[in-house]
Short mmCIF file of the C-alpha atoms (twelve columns), coordinates in Angstrom:
data_MODEL
# 
_entry.id   MODEL 
# 
loop_
_atom_site.group_PDB 
_atom_site.id 
_atom_site.type_symbol 
_atom_site.label_atom_id 
_atom_site.label_alt_id 
_atom_site.label_comp_id 
_atom_site.label_asym_id 
_atom_site.label_seq_id 
_atom_site.Cartn_x 
_atom_site.Cartn_y 
_atom_site.Cartn_z 
_atom_site.pdbx_PDB_model_num 
ATOM 1   C CA . MET A 1   -47.411 -7.274  -45.165 1 
ATOM 2   C CA . PRO A 2   -48.894 -7.134  -41.659 1 
ATOM 3   C CA . MET A 3   -45.928 -8.977  -40.456 1 
ATOM 4   C CA . GLU A 4   -43.589 -6.031  -41.667 1 
ATOM 5   C CA . SER A 5   -45.680 -3.578  -39.749 1 
ATOM 6   C CA . HIS A 6   -45.343 -5.346  -36.493 1 
ATOM 7   C CA . SER A 7   -41.737 -5.798  -36.944 1 
ATOM 8   C CA . ARG A 8   -40.999 -2.233  -36.798 1 
ATOM 9   C CA . PHE A 9   -42.378 -2.086  -33.180 1 
ATOM 10  C CA . ARG A 10  -41.066 -5.379  -31.962 1 
ATOM 11  C CA . LEU A 11  -38.895 -5.156  -28.894 1 
ATOM 12  C CA . ARG A 12  -35.162 -5.819  -29.635 1 
ATOM 13  C CA . PRO A 13  -33.667 -6.360  -26.068 1 
ATOM 14  C CA . TRP A 14  -30.144 -6.605  -27.719 1 
ATOM 15  C CA . ALA A 15  -30.450 -3.125  -28.915 1 
ATOM 16  C CA . ALA A 16  -30.171 -1.797  -25.510 1 
ATOM 17  C CA . LEU A 17  -27.117 -4.062  -24.832 1 
ATOM 18  C CA . PRO A 18  -24.467 -1.544  -25.771 1 
ATOM 19  C CA . GLY A 19  -25.944 1.197   -23.475 1 
ATOM 20  C CA . LEU A 20  -26.352 -1.255  -20.601 1 
ATOM 21  C CA . LEU A 21  -22.681 -2.522  -20.919 1 
ATOM 22  C CA . LEU A 22  -21.491 1.196   -20.865 1 
ATOM 23  C CA . LEU A 23  -23.433 1.762   -17.638 1 
ATOM 24  C CA . VAL A 24  -22.166 -1.447  -16.031 1 
ATOM 25  C CA . LEU A 25  -18.549 -0.501  -17.081 1 
ATOM 26  C CA . ALA A 26  -18.895 3.153   -15.645 1 
ATOM 27  C CA . GLU A 27  -19.992 1.608   -12.463 1 
ATOM 28  C CA . ILE A 28  -17.348 -0.822  -12.193 1 
ATOM 29  C CA . LEU A 29  -14.566 1.777   -13.164 1 
ATOM 30  C CA . ALA A 30  -15.973 4.343   -10.827 1 
ATOM 31  C CA . VAL A 31  -13.214 5.226   -8.333  1 
ATOM 32  C CA . THR A 32  -14.140 6.523   -5.099  1 
ATOM 33  C CA . PRO A 33  -11.106 8.210   -3.506  1 
ATOM 34  C CA . ALA A 34  -9.799  6.133   -0.443  1 
ATOM 35  C CA . VAL A 35  -9.893  7.922   2.887   1 
ATOM 36  C CA . ALA A 36  -6.548  8.851   4.131   1 
ATOM 37  C CA . GLU A 37  -5.627  7.537   7.513   1 
ATOM 38  C CA . ASN A 38  -2.802  8.209   9.867   1 
ATOM 39  C CA . PHE A 39  -1.101  5.545   11.984  1 
ATOM 40  C CA . ILE A 40  1.619   5.363   14.480  1 
ATOM 41  C CA . VAL A 41  4.241   2.904   13.741  1 
ATOM 42  C CA . TYR A 42  6.534   1.493   16.426  1 
ATOM 43  C CA . ALA A 43  9.871   -0.081  15.818  1 
ATOM 44  C CA . GLY A 44  12.063  -1.862  18.210  1 
ATOM 45  C CA . SER A 45  15.974  -1.730  18.276  1 
ATOM 46  C CA . TYR A 46  18.805  -3.539  19.531  1 
ATOM 47  C CA . THR A 47  20.625  -1.325  22.255  1 
ATOM 48  C CA . ASP A 48  23.756  -3.362  22.608  1 
ATOM 49  C CA . SER A 49  27.040  -1.625  21.449  1 
ATOM 50  C CA . PRO A 50  28.034  -0.690  19.028  1 
ATOM 51  C CA . SER A 51  24.267  0.530   18.431  1 
ATOM 52  C CA . THR A 52  23.367  3.971   19.567  1 
ATOM 53  C CA . SER A 53  19.775  2.932   19.808  1 
ATOM 54  C CA . LYS A 54  17.852  3.463   23.028  1 
ATOM 55  C CA . GLY A 55  14.648  1.433   22.786  1 
ATOM 56  C CA . ILE A 56  11.277  1.774   21.207  1 
ATOM 57  C CA . TYR A 57  11.012  4.460   18.346  1 
ATOM 58  C CA . ALA A 58  7.723   5.819   16.694  1 
ATOM 59  C CA . ALA A 59  6.852   7.390   13.580  1 
ATOM 60  C CA . ARG A 60  3.491   8.670   11.958  1 
ATOM 61  C CA . PHE A 61  2.468   6.879   8.649   1 
ATOM 62  C CA . GLU A 62  -0.229  8.531   6.397   1 
ATOM 63  C CA . THR A 63  -1.780  5.948   4.018   1 
ATOM 64  C CA . GLY A 64  -2.773  8.535   1.588   1 
ATOM 65  C CA . SER A 65  0.655   9.662   0.547   1 
ATOM 66  C CA . GLY A 66  2.743   6.799   2.019   1 
ATOM 67  C CA . LYS A 67  4.739   9.362   3.865   1 
ATOM 68  C CA . ILE A 68  6.403   8.362   7.217   1 
ATOM 69  C CA . GLU A 69  7.345   11.165  9.639   1 
ATOM 70  C CA . PRO A 70  9.732   10.044  12.615  1 
ATOM 71  C CA . ILE A 71  8.564   11.112  15.989  1 
ATOM 72  C CA . GLY A 72  11.605  9.537   17.880  1 
ATOM 73  C CA . LEU A 73  12.477  7.647   20.944  1 
ATOM 74  C CA . VAL A 74  9.179   6.811   23.073  1 
ATOM 75  C CA . ALA A 75  10.511  4.208   25.482  1 
ATOM 76  C CA . LYS A 76  13.933  3.657   26.806  1 
ATOM 77  C CA . THR A 77  14.174  -0.081  27.266  1 
ATOM 78  C CA . VAL A 78  16.875  -2.816  26.611  1 
ATOM 79  C CA . ASN A 79  16.828  -4.726  23.307  1 
ATOM 80  C CA . PRO A 80  12.972  -4.530  22.402  1 
ATOM 81  C CA . ALA A 81  13.364  -7.165  19.840  1 
ATOM 82  C CA . PHE A 82  9.871   -7.875  19.029  1 
ATOM 83  C CA . LEU A 83  6.793   -5.700  19.303  1 
ATOM 84  C CA . SER A 84  3.111   -6.428  19.332  1 
ATOM 85  C CA . GLY A 85  -0.052  -4.372  20.014  1 
ATOM 86  C CA . THR A 86  -3.496  -4.786  20.870  1 
ATOM 87  C CA . ALA A 87  -6.301  -4.750  18.256  1 
ATOM 88  C CA . ASP A 88  -7.897  -1.454  19.849  1 
ATOM 89  C CA . GLY A 89  -4.547  0.300   19.802  1 
ATOM 90  C CA . ARG A 90  -4.332  0.973   23.577  1 
ATOM 91  C CA . PHE A 91  -1.326  -1.347  24.525  1 
ATOM 92  C CA . LEU A 92  2.015   -2.382  23.181  1 
ATOM 93  C CA . TYR A 93  4.215   -5.318  24.316  1 
ATOM 94  C CA . ALA A 94  7.999   -5.763  23.990  1 
ATOM 95  C CA . VAL A 95  10.034  -8.692  24.183  1 
ATOM 96  C CA . ASN A 96  13.273  -7.629  25.949  1 
ATOM 97  C CA . TRP A 97  16.209  -9.981  25.413  1 
ATOM 98  C CA . GLN A 98  19.848  -10.188 26.429  1 
ATOM 99  C CA . THR A 99  19.061  -7.948  29.396  1 
ATOM 100 C CA . PRO A 100 21.545  -7.432  32.187  1 
ATOM 101 C CA . ALA A 101 19.422  -9.791  34.272  1 
ATOM 102 C CA . VAL A 102 20.462  -12.547 32.009  1 
ATOM 103 C CA . ALA A 103 24.171  -11.611 32.451  1 
ATOM 104 C CA . ALA A 104 23.640  -11.783 36.108  1 
ATOM 105 C CA . GLY A 105 22.013  -15.364 35.869  1 
ATOM 106 C CA . GLY A 106 18.279  -14.136 35.730  1 
ATOM 107 C CA . LEU A 107 15.733  -14.323 32.999  1 
ATOM 108 C CA . ASP A 108 14.794  -11.839 29.996  1 
ATOM 109 C CA . THR A 109 11.603  -9.956  30.210  1 
ATOM 110 C CA . VAL A 110 8.346   -8.824  28.418  1 
ATOM 111 C CA . SER A 111 7.269   -5.166  29.050  1 
ATOM 112 C CA . ALA A 112 3.701   -3.890  28.785  1 
ATOM 113 C CA . TYR A 113 3.094   -0.380  27.827  1 
ATOM 114 C CA . ARG A 114 -0.088  1.873   27.542  1 
ATOM 115 C CA . ILE A 115 0.028   4.203   24.308  1 
ATOM 116 C CA . ASP A 116 -0.846  7.558   24.288  1 
ATOM 117 C CA . ARG A 117 -2.537  8.056   21.088  1 
ATOM 118 C CA . ASP A 118 -2.127  11.875  20.967  1 
ATOM 119 C CA . THR A 119 1.638   11.852  21.417  1 
ATOM 120 C CA . ALA A 120 2.591   8.183   20.630  1 
ATOM 121 C CA . ALA A 121 4.328   8.113   23.915  1 
ATOM 122 C CA . LEU A 122 4.499   4.769   25.825  1 
ATOM 123 C CA . HIS A 123 3.835   4.528   29.470  1 
ATOM 124 C CA . LEU A 124 5.436   1.534   31.080  1 
ATOM 125 C CA . LEU A 125 2.829   -0.501  33.038  1 
ATOM 126 C CA . ASN A 126 5.028   -3.438  34.216  1 
ATOM 127 C CA . THR A 127 7.805   -5.913  33.335  1 
ATOM 128 C CA . VAL A 128 7.558   -9.521  33.896  1 
ATOM 129 C CA . SER A 129 9.800   -12.586 33.355  1 
ATOM 130 C CA . ALA A 130 9.611   -14.061 29.921  1 
ATOM 131 C CA . GLY A 131 10.367  -17.541 31.656  1 
ATOM 132 C CA . GLY A 132 13.843  -17.890 30.055  1 
ATOM 133 C CA . ALA A 133 16.661  -16.337 28.137  1 
ATOM 134 C CA . LEU A 134 16.268  -14.985 24.557  1 
ATOM 135 C CA . PRO A 135 12.523  -14.920 24.020  1 
ATOM 136 C CA . ASN A 136 11.734  -14.604 20.563  1 
ATOM 137 C CA . GLN A 137 8.107   -13.188 20.044  1 
ATOM 138 C CA . ASP A 138 4.954   -12.348 22.158  1 
ATOM 139 C CA . LEU A 139 1.367   -12.797 20.829  1 
ATOM 140 C CA . VAL A 140 -1.607  -10.835 21.798  1 
ATOM 141 C CA . ASP A 141 -4.927  -12.806 21.909  1 
ATOM 142 C CA . PRO A 142 -7.192  -10.824 19.739  1 
ATOM 143 C CA . ASN A 143 -10.009 -11.344 22.129  1 
# 
């Protein structure tokens, strides 16, 4: 009989297991709403005829809704075929190819812009030779 009286008060760790599993599951399934962010998205375009594009265009992108809202032309330039930006969002670089300079025997170019984060406008800093014709891409060192 003493054995039975003790068994009534014996700890049964497995008895708490369903409650513990529910707590763990509730923690795993707890969804914290993602913070919606807004970004400026830039797109280069081909400006040769028959295209009516004029250069680099911008749009605002909202991650929360997936909505994209066009801003419009932000930099007039010839065939900005490839764009890349700095990690801090301050500068944008465009590879310009098949420029009038190439038709005249010159070389294509790469243009550097400062980004106005409030308006999305691009301000031309300078344009340099790409070192040849038909450059394909530019890379920005992340450092």
